[in-house]
XYZ file of N, CA and C in Angstrom:
243
model
N 3.435 -9.859 7.904
C 2.332 -10.261 7.037
C 1.266 -9.199 6.932
N 1.032 -8.493 8.022
C -0.064 -7.530 7.998
C 0.377 -6.139 7.592
N 1.673 -5.906 7.516
C 2.130 -4.546 7.338
C 2.180 -4.030 5.927
N 2.643 -4.805 5.005
C 2.941 -4.273 3.678
C 1.901 -4.689 2.650
N 0.866 -3.909 2.527
C -0.086 -4.117 1.455
C -1.394 -4.751 1.847
N -1.396 -5.606 2.836
C -2.623 -6.311 3.188
C -3.427 -5.576 4.258
N -2.737 -4.785 5.030
C -3.384 -4.130 6.150
C -2.815 -2.721 6.266
N -3.551 -1.738 5.782
C -3.019 -0.374 5.775
C -2.753 0.132 7.187
N -3.521 -0.284 8.149
C -3.300 0.131 9.542
C -1.938 -0.369 10.028
N -1.625 -1.621 9.735
C -0.333 -2.178 10.116
C 0.818 -1.453 9.445
N 0.647 -1.120 8.175
C 1.683 -0.397 7.440
C 1.906 0.986 8.050
N 0.828 1.699 8.332
C 0.942 3.023 8.943
C 1.623 2.955 10.310
N 1.311 1.936 11.089
C 1.965 1.759 12.390
C 3.465 1.565 12.225
N 3.859 0.789 11.220
C 5.284 0.557 10.970
C 5.986 1.836 10.540
N 5.354 2.614 9.678
C 5.950 3.872 9.228
C 6.069 4.849 10.393
N 5.051 4.939 11.223
C 5.111 5.830 12.386
C 6.248 5.431 13.329
N 6.413 4.150 13.542
C 7.513 3.689 14.395
C 8.856 4.003 13.753
N 8.955 3.829 12.454
C 10.207 4.075 11.726
C 10.636 5.533 11.839
N 9.691 6.459 11.711
C 10.024 7.880 11.727
C 9.938 8.488 13.130
N 9.673 7.655 14.119
C 9.579 8.158 15.489
C 10.921 8.615 16.032
N 10.888 9.207 17.203
C 12.091 9.704 17.855
C 12.749 8.555 18.622
N 13.858 8.058 18.091
C 14.586 6.927 18.680
C 15.820 7.385 19.457
N 16.013 8.691 19.588
C 17.258 9.202 20.152
C 17.564 8.622 21.533
N 16.589 8.586 22.414
C 16.814 8.077 23.775
C 17.165 6.592 23.777
N 16.641 5.849 22.843
C 16.874 4.406 22.766
C 18.258 4.097 22.210
N 18.707 4.888 21.243
C 19.966 4.602 20.560
C 21.145 4.542 21.522
N 21.190 5.403 22.489
C 22.293 5.423 23.443
C 22.353 4.201 24.334
N 21.273 3.425 24.371
C 21.209 2.223 25.202
C 21.599 0.950 24.452
N 21.794 1.040 23.147
C 22.138 -0.130 22.339
C 23.553 -0.576 22.694
N 23.706 -1.841 23.018
C 25.013 -2.384 23.379
C 25.489 -3.467 22.412
N 24.634 -3.854 21.493
C 25.017 -4.854 20.490
C 25.925 -4.204 19.457
N 26.832 -4.978 18.871
C 27.677 -4.401 17.818
C 26.831 -4.005 16.603
N 27.082 -2.805 16.086
C 26.322 -2.296 14.941
C 27.303 -1.786 13.896
N 27.115 -2.227 12.656
C 27.864 -1.692 11.535
C 26.874 -1.028 10.593
N 27.121 0.217 10.266
C 26.279 0.977 9.343
C 26.998 1.025 8.002
N 26.366 0.502 6.973
C 26.918 0.507 5.619
C 26.224 1.614 4.852
N 26.979 2.594 4.388
C 26.403 3.774 3.751
C 27.068 4.048 2.420
N 26.259 4.215 1.390
C 26.786 4.623 0.093
C 27.045 6.126 0.082
N 28.179 6.530 -0.433
C 28.510 7.963 -0.468
C 27.571 8.749 -1.376
N 26.945 8.065 -2.342
C 26.054 8.722 -3.292
C 24.595 8.322 -3.091
N 24.259 7.884 -1.887
C 22.890 7.445 -1.592
C 21.954 8.649 -1.590
N 20.912 8.594 -2.417
C 19.948 9.694 -2.458
C 18.644 9.331 -1.739
N 18.585 8.159 -1.106
C 17.442 7.775 -0.277
C 17.763 8.039 1.191
N 18.948 7.629 1.603
C 19.415 7.833 2.970
C 20.676 8.683 2.880
N 20.566 9.962 3.127
C 21.728 10.835 2.979
C 22.875 10.421 3.902
N 24.112 10.539 3.423
C 25.255 10.202 4.272
C 25.238 10.923 5.625
N 24.719 12.140 5.680
C 24.642 12.854 6.957
C 23.752 12.116 7.958
N 22.735 11.426 7.469
C 21.864 10.653 8.353
C 22.637 9.472 8.944
N 23.430 8.813 8.136
C 24.239 7.699 8.632
C 25.270 8.192 9.642
N 25.851 9.348 9.387
C 26.832 9.904 10.330
C 26.174 10.257 11.657
N 24.966 10.803 11.621
C 24.242 11.125 12.849
C 23.887 9.855 13.615
N 23.453 8.830 12.901
C 23.132 7.561 13.544
C 24.372 6.953 14.175
N 25.465 6.985 13.458
C 26.745 6.485 13.974
C 27.135 7.230 15.253
N 26.951 8.542 15.265
C 27.280 9.331 16.435
C 26.400 9.025 17.633
N 25.175 8.572 17.386
C 24.233 8.285 18.463
C 24.320 6.848 18.974
N 24.965 5.969 18.209
C 25.084 4.557 18.606
C 26.468 4.312 19.191
N 26.561 4.074 20.481
C 27.867 3.860 21.113
C 28.607 2.671 20.497
N 29.849 2.890 20.139
C 30.682 1.797 19.639
C 30.337 1.295 18.257
N 29.489 2.011 17.526
C 29.127 1.550 16.182
C 30.264 1.812 15.209
N 30.193 1.121 14.082
C 31.162 1.277 13.005
C 30.425 1.805 11.791
N 30.983 2.821 11.142
C 30.405 3.372 9.924
C 31.330 3.051 8.764
N 30.797 2.352 7.767
C 31.553 2.023 6.563
C 30.910 2.785 5.411
N 31.649 3.748 4.853
C 31.144 4.523 3.725
C 31.685 3.889 2.444
N 30.786 3.532 1.565
C 31.128 2.858 0.319
C 31.134 3.891 -0.806
N 32.324 4.273 -1.234
C 32.502 5.310 -2.239
C 31.829 4.974 -3.553
N 31.101 5.956 -4.097
C 30.462 5.802 -5.389
C 29.200 4.958 -5.384
N 28.766 4.496 -4.221
C 27.585 3.626 -4.150
C 26.339 4.421 -3.798
N 25.236 4.041 -4.425
C 23.935 4.607 -4.091
C 23.255 3.662 -3.095
N 21.950 3.762 -2.983
C 21.239 2.973 -1.967
C 21.379 1.460 -2.207
N 20.970 1.008 -3.370
C 21.001 -0.441 -3.621
C 22.382 -0.961 -3.988
N 23.183 -0.152 -4.644
C 24.538 -0.633 -4.938
C 25.356 -0.745 -3.661
N 25.059 0.083 -2.650
C 25.722 -0.061 -1.342
C 25.327 -1.388 -0.704
N 24.065 -1.757 -0.827
C 23.623 -3.043 -0.296
C 24.354 -4.197 -0.970
N 24.446 -4.148 -2.290
C 25.160 -5.209 -3.012
C 26.628 -5.279 -2.589
N 27.272 -4.121 -2.475
C 28.681 -4.080 -2.088
C 28.867 -4.581 -0.653
N 28.008 -4.148 0.233
C 28.112 -4.598 1.625
C 27.960 -6.124 1.711
N 27.018 -6.661 0.961
C 26.799 -8.108 0.999
C 28.023 -8.884 0.505
N 28.750 -8.334 -0.473
C 29.947 -9.033 -0.929
C 31.031 -9.012 0.146
N 31.062 -7.953 0.949
C 32.077 -7.853 2.006
C 31.692 -8.649 3.252
N 30.404 -8.769 3.513
C 29.940 -9.491 4.705
C 29.996 -10.994 4.476
N 29.523 -11.393 3.293
C 29.327 -12.807 3.030
C 30.525 -13.478 2.549
């Protein structure tokens, strides 16, 4: 409630956490993780998804051919749901 638009301090805190260094934490994740990545995503480059996959033990990377950022989301939702 406080982060997006109503409270700039809250929004800045969220952005700082998002772009922070999570490398040490990623290796400790034990929950199953599936990364859905569009091959043509220009918001989140495929190399970023591959690096995240490499840092998350036991994760699964699903690359959706021809999908951009939002079309990957739509495609993933059809496969999940």
